[in-house]
Structures are given as structure tokens and as C-alpha cells.
mmCIF file of C-alpha atoms and ligand atoms in Angstrom:
data_model
loop_
_atom_site.group_PDB
_atom_site.id
_atom_site.type_symbol
_atom_site.label_atom_id
_atom_site.label_comp_id
_atom_site.label_asym_id
_atom_site.label_seq_id
_atom_site.Cartn_x
_atom_site.Cartn_y
_atom_site.Cartn_z
ATOM 1 C CA MET A 1 -0.004 0.000 0.001
ATOM 2 C CA THR A 2 1.236 3.502 -0.737
ATOM 3 C CA GLU A 3 1.150 6.319 1.782
ATOM 4 C CA GLU A 4 -1.971 7.687 0.071
ATOM 5 C CA ARG A 5 -4.003 4.490 0.230
ATOM 6 C CA VAL A 6 -3.807 3.258 3.825
ATOM 7 C CA PRO A 7 -7.011 3.657 5.893
ATOM 8 C CA HIS A 8 -6.877 6.485 8.426
ATOM 9 C CA ALA A 9 -4.218 5.692 11.032
ATOM 10 C CA PRO A 10 -4.827 7.682 14.220
ATOM 11 C CA VAL A 11 -2.047 10.209 14.741
ATOM 12 C CA LEU A 12 -0.194 10.566 18.101
ATOM 13 C CA LEU A 13 -2.672 8.080 19.584
ATOM 14 C CA ASP A 14 -0.574 7.080 22.633
ATOM 15 C CA GLU A 15 0.305 10.683 23.358
ATOM 16 C CA VAL A 16 -3.316 11.853 23.042
ATOM 17 C CA MET A 17 -4.479 9.075 25.378
ATOM 18 C CA ALA A 18 -1.751 9.985 27.868
ATOM 19 C CA ALA A 19 -2.986 13.589 27.831
ATOM 20 C CA LEU A 20 -6.658 12.610 28.160
ATOM 21 C CA ALA A 21 -5.982 9.915 30.775
ATOM 22 C CA PRO A 22 -9.446 8.338 30.265
ATOM 23 C CA ALA A 23 -10.748 6.283 33.186
ATOM 24 C CA ARG A 24 -13.588 3.802 33.511
ATOM 25 C CA GLY A 25 -16.918 5.587 34.000
ATOM 26 C CA GLU A 26 -15.684 8.949 32.700
ATOM 27 C CA THR A 27 -17.375 10.851 29.853
ATOM 28 C CA HIS A 28 -15.262 11.964 26.893
ATOM 29 C CA VAL A 29 -15.922 13.857 23.667
ATOM 30 C CA ASP A 30 -14.146 12.920 20.438
ATOM 31 C CA GLY A 31 -14.834 16.072 18.411
ATOM 32 C CA THR A 32 -13.393 14.688 15.162
ATOM 33 C CA PHE A 33 -14.519 11.066 14.895
ATOM 34 C CA GLY A 34 -13.113 10.325 11.379
ATOM 35 C CA ALA A 35 -12.521 6.565 11.317
ATOM 36 C CA GLY A 36 -12.917 6.403 15.096
ATOM 37 C CA GLY A 37 -9.340 5.682 16.153
ATOM 38 C CA TYR A 38 -9.479 7.920 19.225
ATOM 39 C CA SER A 39 -13.050 6.902 20.100
ATOM 40 C CA ARG A 40 -12.105 3.222 20.116
ATOM 41 C CA ALA A 41 -9.130 3.885 22.400
ATOM 42 C CA LEU A 42 -11.344 5.883 24.792
ATOM 43 C CA LEU A 43 -13.926 3.088 24.790
ATOM 44 C CA ALA A 44 -11.210 0.501 25.442
ATOM 45 C CA ALA A 45 -10.265 2.496 28.549
ATOM 46 C CA GLY A 46 -13.849 2.171 29.800
ATOM 47 C CA ALA A 47 -15.010 5.727 29.020
ATOM 48 C CA ARG A 48 -18.477 6.748 27.793
ATOM 49 C CA VAL A 49 -17.854 8.514 24.454
ATOM 50 C CA PHE A 50 -19.806 11.190 22.603
ATOM 51 C CA ALA A 51 -18.291 11.616 19.141
ATOM 52 C CA ILE A 52 -18.901 14.326 16.542
ATOM 53 C CA ASP A 53 -18.184 14.604 12.830
ATOM 54 C CA ARG A 54 -19.493 16.940 10.166
ATOM 55 C CA ASP A 55 -18.862 14.401 7.399
ATOM 56 C CA PRO A 56 -21.888 12.148 6.705
ATOM 57 C CA ASP A 57 -19.561 9.301 5.650
ATOM 58 C CA ALA A 58 -17.740 9.430 9.009
ATOM 59 C CA VAL A 59 -21.100 9.603 10.816
ATOM 60 C CA ALA A 60 -22.168 6.407 8.984
ATOM 61 C CA THR A 61 -19.036 4.692 10.334
ATOM 62 C CA GLY A 62 -19.970 6.004 13.762
ATOM 63 C CA ARG A 63 -23.476 4.531 13.483
ATOM 64 C CA ALA A 64 -21.924 1.086 13.027
ATOM 65 C CA LEU A 65 -19.833 1.645 16.166
ATOM 66 C CA GLU A 66 -23.001 2.650 18.057
ATOM 67 C CA VAL A 67 -24.539 -0.713 17.194
ATOM 68 C CA GLU A 68 -21.375 -2.484 18.357
ATOM 69 C CA GLN A 69 -20.926 -0.484 21.584
ATOM 70 C CA GLY A 70 -24.505 0.115 22.749
ATOM 71 C CA ASP A 71 -24.900 2.800 25.426
ATOM 72 C CA ALA A 72 -21.161 3.450 25.723
ATOM 73 C CA PHE A 73 -20.991 5.320 22.428
ATOM 74 C CA THR A 74 -22.999 8.050 20.673
ATOM 75 C CA ILE A 75 -22.193 9.623 17.311
ATOM 76 C CA MET A 76 -23.485 13.147 16.633
ATOM 77 C CA ALA A 77 -23.591 14.729 13.170
ATOM 78 C CA GLY A 78 -22.505 18.354 13.264
ATOM 79 C CA ARG A 79 -19.685 20.801 13.940
ATOM 80 C CA PHE A 80 -17.498 20.545 17.014
ATOM 81 C CA GLY A 81 -17.730 24.316 17.383
ATOM 82 C CA GLU A 82 -21.194 23.603 18.776
ATOM 83 C CA LEU A 83 -20.264 20.667 21.002
ATOM 84 C CA ASP A 84 -21.333 22.381 24.215
ATOM 85 C CA THR A 85 -24.880 22.912 22.948
ATOM 86 C CA MET A 86 -24.978 19.428 21.370
ATOM 87 C CA LEU A 87 -24.126 17.944 24.780
ATOM 88 C CA ALA A 88 -26.587 20.195 26.616
ATOM 89 C CA ASP A 89 -29.345 19.091 24.204
ATOM 90 C CA ARG A 90 -28.664 15.531 25.402
ATOM 91 C CA ASP A 91 -28.571 16.585 29.068
ATOM 92 C CA VAL A 92 -24.880 15.703 29.322
ATOM 93 C CA GLY A 93 -23.266 17.728 32.115
ATOM 94 C CA GLY A 94 -19.558 18.523 32.518
ATOM 95 C CA VAL A 95 -17.300 16.105 30.650
ATOM 96 C CA ASP A 96 -13.915 14.665 31.657
ATOM 97 C CA GLY A 97 -12.166 15.038 28.319
ATOM 98 C CA VAL A 98 -12.425 16.668 24.901
ATOM 99 C CA THR A 99 -10.195 15.924 21.960
ATOM 100 C CA PHE A 100 -9.866 17.372 18.453
ATOM 101 C CA ASP A 101 -7.775 15.880 15.648
ATOM 102 C CA ILE A 102 -8.105 18.731 13.210
ATOM 103 C CA GLY A 103 -8.171 18.553 9.447
ATOM 104 C CA VAL A 104 -8.916 16.085 6.678
ATOM 105 C CA SER A 105 -9.045 12.327 7.197
ATOM 106 C CA SER A 106 -7.300 9.856 4.906
ATOM 107 C CA MET A 107 -10.744 8.682 3.732
ATOM 108 C CA GLN A 108 -11.656 12.218 2.653
ATOM 109 C CA PHE A 109 -8.279 12.849 1.056
ATOM 110 C CA ASP A 110 -8.069 9.536 -0.773
ATOM 111 C CA GLN A 111 -11.503 9.651 -2.393
ATOM 112 C CA ALA A 112 -11.056 11.655 -5.566
ATOM 113 C CA GLU A 113 -14.774 12.435 -5.705
ATOM 114 C CA ARG A 114 -14.477 14.473 -2.466
ATOM 115 C CA GLY A 115 -12.225 16.906 -4.309
ATOM 116 C CA PHE A 116 -9.517 17.390 -1.623
ATOM 117 C CA SER A 117 -6.604 15.843 -3.530
ATOM 118 C CA PHE A 118 -4.459 17.438 -6.207
ATOM 119 C CA GLN A 119 -3.044 14.021 -7.063
ATOM 120 C CA ASP A 120 -6.251 12.347 -8.269
ATOM 121 C CA ASP A 121 -8.685 14.091 -10.559
ATOM 122 C CA GLY A 122 -12.174 14.656 -9.170
ATOM 123 C CA PRO A 123 -14.887 17.291 -8.845
ATOM 124 C CA LEU A 124 -13.579 20.494 -7.241
ATOM 125 C CA ASP A 125 -15.672 20.077 -4.108
ATOM 126 C CA MET A 126 -13.680 20.041 -0.789
ATOM 127 C CA ARG A 127 -16.731 20.210 1.520
ATOM 128 C CA MET A 128 -16.325 18.044 4.617
ATOM 129 C CA SER A 129 -20.059 18.201 5.353
ATOM 130 C CA LYS A 130 -21.121 17.786 1.689
ATOM 131 C CA GLU A 131 -23.296 20.883 2.283
ATOM 132 C CA GLY A 132 -22.957 24.529 1.239
ATOM 133 C CA GLN A 133 -20.819 26.099 -1.449
ATOM 134 C CA THR A 134 -18.297 23.860 -3.253
ATOM 135 C CA ALA A 135 -14.763 25.011 -3.987
ATOM 136 C CA ALA A 136 -15.663 25.244 -7.695
ATOM 137 C CA GLU A 137 -18.738 27.370 -7.019
ATOM 138 C CA TRP A 138 -16.693 29.784 -4.947
ATOM 139 C CA LEU A 139 -13.686 29.922 -7.265
ATOM 140 C CA ASN A 140 -15.941 30.518 -10.286
ATOM 141 C CA THR A 141 -17.669 33.535 -8.736
ATOM 142 C CA ALA A 142 -15.318 35.215 -6.242
ATOM 143 C CA ASP A 143 -13.352 38.387 -7.009
ATOM 144 C CA GLU A 144 -9.750 37.911 -8.047
ATOM 145 C CA ALA A 145 -8.575 39.974 -5.034
ATOM 146 C CA GLU A 146 -10.638 37.828 -2.635
ATOM 147 C CA ILE A 147 -9.195 34.613 -4.107
ATOM 148 C CA ALA A 148 -5.666 36.007 -3.800
ATOM 149 C CA ASP A 149 -6.341 36.989 -0.187
ATOM 150 C CA VAL A 150 -7.600 33.511 0.753
ATOM 151 C CA ILE A 151 -4.631 31.795 -0.924
ATOM 152 C CA TYR A 152 -2.222 34.167 0.831
ATOM 153 C CA ARG A 153 -3.812 33.945 4.292
ATOM 154 C CA TYR A 154 -4.668 30.267 4.519
ATOM 155 C CA GLY A 155 -1.956 28.880 2.238
ATOM 156 C CA GLU A 156 0.821 31.310 3.245
ATOM 157 C CA GLU A 157 1.491 31.407 -0.505
ATOM 158 C CA ARG A 158 3.648 34.340 -1.668
ATOM 159 C CA ARG A 159 2.551 33.941 -5.287
ATOM 160 C CA SER A 160 -1.143 34.242 -4.456
ATOM 161 C CA ARG A 161 -1.878 37.135 -6.824
ATOM 162 C CA ARG A 162 -0.381 35.362 -9.820
ATOM 163 C CA ILE A 163 -2.354 32.206 -8.983
ATOM 164 C CA ALA A 164 -5.615 34.139 -8.549
ATOM 165 C CA ARG A 165 -5.101 35.859 -11.916
ATOM 166 C CA SER A 166 -4.621 32.483 -13.646
ATOM 167 C CA ILE A 167 -7.703 31.051 -11.925
ATOM 168 C CA VAL A 168 -9.905 33.906 -13.057
ATOM 169 C CA ALA A 169 -8.555 33.666 -16.622
ATOM 170 C CA ALA A 170 -9.300 29.912 -16.747
ATOM 171 C CA ARG A 171 -12.864 30.024 -15.342
ATOM 172 C CA PRO A 172 -15.155 28.115 -15.183
ATOM 173 C CA LEU A 173 -13.288 25.402 -13.252
ATOM 174 C CA SER A 174 -14.837 22.083 -12.304
ATOM 175 C CA ARG A 175 -12.093 19.495 -11.691
ATOM 176 C CA THR A 176 -9.233 19.196 -9.192
ATOM 177 C CA GLY A 177 -6.887 18.043 -11.962
ATOM 178 C CA GLU A 178 -7.284 21.185 -14.056
ATOM 179 C CA PHE A 179 -7.161 23.372 -10.932
ATOM 180 C CA ALA A 180 -3.853 21.810 -9.854
ATOM 181 C CA MET A 181 -2.390 22.298 -13.343
ATOM 182 C CA ILE A 182 -3.406 25.968 -13.372
ATOM 183 C CA VAL A 183 -1.718 26.523 -9.999
ATOM 184 C CA ARG A 184 1.439 24.631 -11.023
ATOM 185 C CA LYS A 185 1.670 26.605 -14.253
ATOM 186 C CA ALA A 186 1.142 29.910 -12.436
ATOM 187 C CA VAL A 187 3.917 29.250 -9.898
ATOM 188 C CA GLY A 188 6.232 27.343 -12.233
ATOM 189 C CA HIS A 189 6.417 23.663 -11.335
ATOM 190 C CA LYS A 190 9.944 22.286 -11.214
ATOM 191 C CA PRO A 191 9.604 18.500 -11.693
ATOM 192 C CA HIS A 192 12.156 17.709 -8.956
ATOM 193 C CA GLU A 193 10.664 20.020 -6.328
ATOM 194 C CA PRO A 194 9.853 17.771 -3.345
ATOM 195 C CA LYS A 195 6.543 19.477 -2.562
ATOM 196 C CA ASP A 196 3.866 19.905 -5.214
ATOM 197 C CA PRO A 197 3.380 23.673 -5.660
ATOM 198 C CA ALA A 198 -0.398 23.135 -5.617
ATOM 199 C CA THR A 199 -0.217 21.962 -1.964
ATOM 200 C CA ARG A 200 -0.489 25.395 -0.368
ATOM 201 C CA THR A 201 -3.304 26.591 -2.633
ATOM 202 C CA PHE A 202 -5.361 23.430 -2.073
ATOM 203 C CA GLN A 203 -4.857 23.804 1.676
ATOM 204 C CA ALA A 204 -5.977 27.432 1.529
ATOM 205 C CA ILE A 205 -9.173 26.773 -0.423
ATOM 206 C CA ARG A 206 -10.045 23.805 1.813
ATOM 207 C CA ILE A 207 -9.582 25.828 4.993
ATOM 208 C CA PHE A 208 -11.699 28.630 3.559
ATOM 209 C CA ILE A 209 -14.537 26.450 2.209
ATOM 210 C CA ASN A 210 -14.854 24.595 5.551
ATOM 211 C CA ARG A 211 -14.247 27.716 7.724
ATOM 212 C CA GLU A 212 -11.714 25.570 9.551
ATOM 213 C CA LEU A 213 -10.009 28.250 11.631
ATOM 214 C CA ASP A 214 -13.319 29.727 12.836
ATOM 215 C CA GLU A 215 -14.434 26.237 13.757
ATOM 216 C CA LEU A 216 -11.243 25.571 15.702
ATOM 217 C CA ALA A 217 -11.573 28.823 17.659
ATOM 218 C CA HIS A 218 -15.220 28.074 18.482
ATOM 219 C CA GLY A 219 -14.384 24.452 19.296
ATOM 220 C CA LEU A 220 -11.775 25.462 21.854
ATOM 221 C CA GLU A 221 -14.274 27.723 23.588
ATOM 222 C CA ALA A 222 -16.996 25.069 23.409
ATOM 223 C CA ALA A 223 -14.570 22.630 25.062
ATOM 224 C CA GLU A 224 -13.820 25.202 27.754
ATOM 225 C CA ALA A 225 -17.568 25.446 28.409
ATOM 226 C CA ALA A 226 -18.136 21.661 28.400
ATOM 227 C CA LEU A 227 -15.201 20.438 30.496
ATOM 228 C CA LYS A 228 -15.638 19.961 34.236
ATOM 229 C CA PRO A 229 -12.889 21.055 36.646
ATOM 230 C CA GLY A 230 -9.995 18.640 36.188
ATOM 231 C CA GLY A 231 -11.210 17.755 32.655
ATOM 232 C CA ARG A 232 -8.556 17.380 29.969
ATOM 233 C CA LEU A 233 -8.330 18.997 26.529
ATOM 234 C CA ALA A 234 -6.078 17.516 23.816
ATOM 235 C CA VAL A 235 -5.775 19.041 20.331
ATOM 236 C CA VAL A 236 -3.789 17.686 17.394
ATOM 237 C CA SER A 237 -3.209 20.171 14.585
ATOM 238 C CA PHE A 238 -1.426 19.851 11.258
ATOM 239 C CA HIS A 239 -0.139 23.251 10.234
ATOM 240 C CA SER A 240 1.104 26.447 11.754
ATOM 241 C CA LEU A 241 -2.121 28.428 11.301
ATOM 242 C CA GLU A 242 -4.053 25.921 13.428
ATOM 243 C CA ASP A 243 -1.294 25.372 15.942
ATOM 244 C CA ARG A 244 -0.956 29.111 16.501
ATOM 245 C CA ILE A 245 -4.642 29.324 17.469
ATOM 246 C CA VAL A 246 -4.383 26.393 19.893
ATOM 247 C CA LYS A 247 -1.139 27.661 21.401
ATOM 248 C CA ARG A 248 -2.458 31.187 21.926
ATOM 249 C CA PHE A 249 -5.747 29.928 23.352
ATOM 250 C CA LEU A 250 -4.015 27.775 25.969
ATOM 251 C CA LYS A 251 -1.501 30.503 26.738
ATOM 252 C CA ARG A 252 -4.161 33.147 27.276
ATOM 253 C CA ARG A 253 -6.617 30.920 29.115
ATOM 254 C CA SER A 254 -3.877 29.721 31.462
ATOM 255 C CA GLY A 255 -2.962 33.302 32.301
ATOM 256 C CA ALA A 256 0.488 32.982 30.737
ATOM 257 C CA SER A 257 0.040 35.892 28.326
ATOM 258 C CA GLY A 258 -1.787 38.400 30.570
ATOM 259 C CA ALA A 259 -5.544 38.816 30.368
ATOM 260 C CA GLY A 260 -5.633 41.509 27.696
ATOM 261 C CA SER A 261 -5.951 40.897 23.979
ATOM 262 C CA ARG A 262 -5.020 42.887 20.903
ATOM 263 C CA HIS A 263 -8.244 44.868 21.225
ATOM 264 C CA HIS A 264 -8.692 44.764 25.003
ATOM 265 C CA PRO A 265 -5.565 45.654 26.973
ATOM 266 C CA PRO A 266 -5.399 44.059 30.439
ATOM 267 C CA THR A 267 -6.447 45.908 33.551
ATOM 268 C CA GLN A 268 -6.137 44.669 37.123
ATOM 269 C CA ASN A 269 -9.877 44.266 37.609
ATOM 270 C CA ASP A 270 -11.043 42.685 34.354
ATOM 271 C CA ALA A 271 -8.550 39.800 34.336
ATOM 272 C CA PRO A 272 -10.644 36.608 34.297
ATOM 273 C CA ALA A 273 -9.252 33.713 36.298
ATOM 274 C CA PRO A 274 -7.356 31.106 34.238
ATOM 275 C CA THR A 275 -9.575 28.328 32.893
ATOM 276 C CA PHE A 276 -6.705 25.975 31.998
ATOM 277 C CA ALA A 277 -3.635 24.803 33.882
ATOM 278 C CA HIS A 278 -0.886 22.198 33.451
ATOM 279 C CA ILE A 279 -0.319 23.254 29.843
ATOM 280 C CA ALA A 280 1.868 20.573 28.348
ATOM 281 C CA LYS A 281 4.735 21.323 25.993
ATOM 282 C CA ALA A 282 3.938 20.686 22.317
ATOM 283 C CA VAL A 283 4.319 16.999 21.445
ATOM 284 C CA ARG A 284 5.485 15.833 18.020
ATOM 285 C CA PRO A 285 5.433 12.322 16.523
ATOM 286 C CA THR A 286 8.344 10.011 17.198
ATOM 287 C CA GLN A 287 10.518 8.653 14.393
ATOM 288 C CA ALA A 288 8.888 5.269 14.986
ATOM 289 C CA GLU A 289 5.422 6.710 14.325
ATOM 290 C CA LEU A 290 6.633 8.593 11.250
ATOM 291 C CA ALA A 291 8.112 5.387 9.865
ATOM 292 C CA HIS A 292 4.722 3.711 9.695
ATOM 293 C CA ASN A 293 2.504 6.808 9.306
ATOM 294 C CA PRO A 294 4.187 9.521 7.205
ATOM 295 C CA ARG A 295 1.003 11.605 7.335
ATOM 296 C CA ALA A 296 1.769 12.321 10.988
ATOM 297 C CA ARG A 297 4.821 14.372 9.968
ATOM 298 C CA SER A 298 3.363 17.813 10.603
ATOM 299 C CA ALA A 299 1.203 16.884 13.618
ATOM 300 C CA THR A 300 1.489 18.792 16.895
ATOM 301 C CA LEU A 301 -0.360 17.891 20.105
ATOM 302 C CA ARG A 302 -1.167 20.493 22.744
ATOM 303 C CA ALA A 303 -3.050 19.781 25.946
ATOM 304 C CA GLY A 304 -4.221 21.344 29.184
ATOM 305 C CA VAL A 305 -6.374 20.675 32.251
ATOM 306 C CA ARG A 306 -9.553 22.654 33.024
ATOM 307 C CA THR A 307 -9.585 24.661 36.242
ATOM 308 C CA GLU A 308 -12.661 25.571 38.293
ATOM 309 C CA ALA A 309 -12.867 29.111 36.871
ATOM 310 C CA PRO A 310 -15.889 30.103 34.764
ATOM 311 C CA ALA A 311 -15.459 30.096 30.977
ATOM 312 C CA TRP A 312 -14.273 33.402 29.534
ATOM 313 C CA PRO A 313 -16.353 35.653 27.289
ATOM 314 C CA SER A 314 -15.913 34.603 23.663
ATOM 315 C CA GLU A 315 -12.859 35.759 21.731
ATOM 316 C CA ALA A 316 -13.338 33.242 18.895
ATOM 317 C CA VAL A 317 -13.663 35.783 16.072
ATOM 318 C CA GLU A 318 -10.470 37.500 17.149
ATOM 319 C CA MET A 319 -8.671 34.164 17.655
ATOM 320 C CA ALA A 320 -9.498 32.934 14.156
ATOM 321 C CA GLN A 321 -8.007 36.087 12.640
ATOM 322 C CA CYS A 322 -4.665 35.936 14.442
HETATM 323 C C1 LIG B 401 -8.094 13.900 10.915
HETATM 324 S S1 LIG B 401 -9.706 13.250 10.908
HETATM 325 C C2 LIG B 401 -9.886 12.516 12.493
HETATM 326 C C3 LIG B 401 -9.393 11.127 12.567
HETATM 327 C C4 LIG B 401 -9.696 10.407 13.854
HETATM 328 N N1 LIG B 401 -8.999 10.966 14.998
HETATM 329 C C5 LIG B 401 -9.395 8.933 13.743
HETATM 330 O O1 LIG B 401 -8.598 8.416 14.525
HETATM 331 O O2 LIG B 401 -9.939 8.272 12.848
HETATM 332 C C6 LIG B 401 -10.663 14.692 11.073
HETATM 333 C C7 LIG B 401 -12.163 14.450 11.041
HETATM 334 O O3 LIG B 401 -12.746 15.578 11.656
HETATM 335 C C8 LIG B 401 -13.843 15.998 10.902
HETATM 336 N N2 LIG B 401 -13.974 17.436 11.144
HETATM 337 C C9 LIG B 401 -13.122 18.408 10.778
HETATM 338 N N3 LIG B 401 -13.562 19.588 11.207
HETATM 339 C C10 LIG B 401 -14.713 19.354 11.880
HETATM 340 C C11 LIG B 401 -15.630 20.187 12.579
HETATM 341 N N4 LIG B 401 -15.439 21.494 12.678
HETATM 342 N N5 LIG B 401 -16.692 19.612 13.167
HETATM 343 C C12 LIG B 401 -16.894 18.274 13.100
HETATM 344 N N6 LIG B 401 -16.054 17.439 12.443
HETATM 345 C C13 LIG B 401 -14.977 17.979 11.848
HETATM 346 C C14 LIG B 401 -13.540 15.630 9.493
HETATM 347 O O4 LIG B 401 -14.738 15.451 8.757
HETATM 348 C C15 LIG B 401 -12.760 14.338 9.656
HETATM 349 O O5 LIG B 401 -13.603 13.214 9.590
#
């Protein structure tokens, strides 16, 4: 099997479980069910698991696990940014652990018809939930400047303007294959370059179409609201834009960066009490994990433990724009 064709192998599984420390009888939330690697490990430790995924295919996999596990496991279709209200709707009180394994699963990436891959031709879709505007619909109607901005911000692509100009000139687009060729041509693809030059642009459009950074910021706050004192949060991210949000959230909420924000400087009286403590250092995959799961190469795990302090007022919009 090639790297691209293995089923989803859970990333940093041992390290995530060490951070979550699930115990028999505890309640945990797996906010990104995917193929259920984390959920199964939580269940094996004796925890009651509520899992979430916005992808109907992942939810179907979760339904099968519900049948297998009975009352120990519940799959919920939706966005983890709303996990606190999803739990409240089910009368679930404070939970002992929340985990997010951000980004695209191998199943999503490997199915050409989902439109995430620049290696296999498929419809230019990229929607995790299979709902809302597709990548093609957006790219075929957005302003050139807006496209350039998205590619620059979410792909950290210096040549964003040139790419946006080529996209607009080639419209209408409908396939990932033609889109990848347009990007490669715009940036000048050198055959021996290790990284495909379409990588950053595909990442940018995917993040934009799925509002991934907004979701992450809301998910962190929803976890803060849902966790009971002593509850554990573990987040695995895959690129610097996501990791920056997680790092800043844990730093601010643990009181390590002062209580103020860019727009609200700190004062003595308005400093909310820290909602997280025991912030662990970032954890990266071992060489042994990378040897059998190369897709783990850019993963970073961050974790913290919920204190007794009330959740802070929302800063999610600001966080997602950092
Ligand atoms: C990297 S995979 C998770 C893999 C999982 N940990 C496992 O072991 O199989 C990420 C999953 O999270 C889902 N996802 C991403 N963002 C989401 C969001 N905001 N709300 C709900 N699900 C989301 C994706 O659809 C995908 O199935």
C-alpha cells in the first residue's frame, strides 16, 4: 500500500491518550470522529464517548460503532464548534475530556470524488459536510482579489496574486486536476521540487470552504464550556495556522500571556481567572510513528487541564483572525 491508500491511522494516539488519561466511568468527547481511532481507544479504557463529525460518511461509520458499543458510544452529526450545545441538548453535564484531531481524514483525502486531492482528478468540491458552497462554485464567482487573499492567508502562498489571476482567466473550473495544473503553471512547477506547488493553494481553499479556523476557535471555547474542573483538553493540529490558534488559546486561558488581547488591553480588575492549567509542551510524533505513518509528519499535540474558573467571554472571532 502507498502512503496515500492506507485507511486512516490515528495520529499521536498514545500521546493523546496519555494527555486525556481516560478512566472507567468517565465521559469523553471525540470532536473529530473520522474513522474512530481515538473513540475506540477511549472506549477501550472504559469511558463513555460522545463523538462528533461533520462528514456524513464518518457519521455512517460512527453509526456502526454505536450498534457495536450500545450505550457506551454516541455519534453526533454536526460541527465541534457547537459541542457544548450538542451535549446540553442531550442533558450531558460537565465532561472529563475533549479531543480534536483537526483537518482532513485519509478517507476524505483519498476519495477523488471528495475533491480534496491534487493528485487524483475529481470534482472540485472540498466540503467536509457535503453541504454549502463547493470550492468550484466559490472559485468561479469570487473576485480575483478575494481569491488572492484567501490563498495568501490560509496557504501562506507568496505567489497568491499570480495564482488568482490564472484562476480567473481559466474560469469556469470544475475538476481538481485542471485546478492543480493551473496553479502549477502559475507558480512554475519544477519537476524535482519535493513538494507539489499546488499543496499550499489546495490547503488554503479547503480551509476557507470549511471555515476551519473559525471552527477551531469556536471548538476550543466550546470545550472550555463543556469540560468539568480537572477535565482534559487535547488538540492535534497539522499546520502552523491551526497550531498558532491552539497555542495562543491555551496561553491566554492559562494566564500565561496576561488577560488583555489585541483589542482589550489588560487591567487589574477585568482579568478573568485562568480556565486551563498544566499546559503541556507541544508534542510531536516520534521517528517510529513517522516510519509507519508519514502523514503524521506535521502533527502537533497540545493539551491542558480545566480549572474551576468560569469560561471566559468569547474571543473566537479574534482568535481565528490571528
Ligand atoms: C483527521 S480526521 C480525524 C481522525 C480520527 N482521529 C481517527 O482516529 O480516525 C478529522 C475528522 O474531523 C472532521 N472534522 C473536521 N472539522 C470538523 C468540525 N469542525 N466539526 C466536526 N467534524 C470535523 C472531518 O470530517 C474528519 O472526519
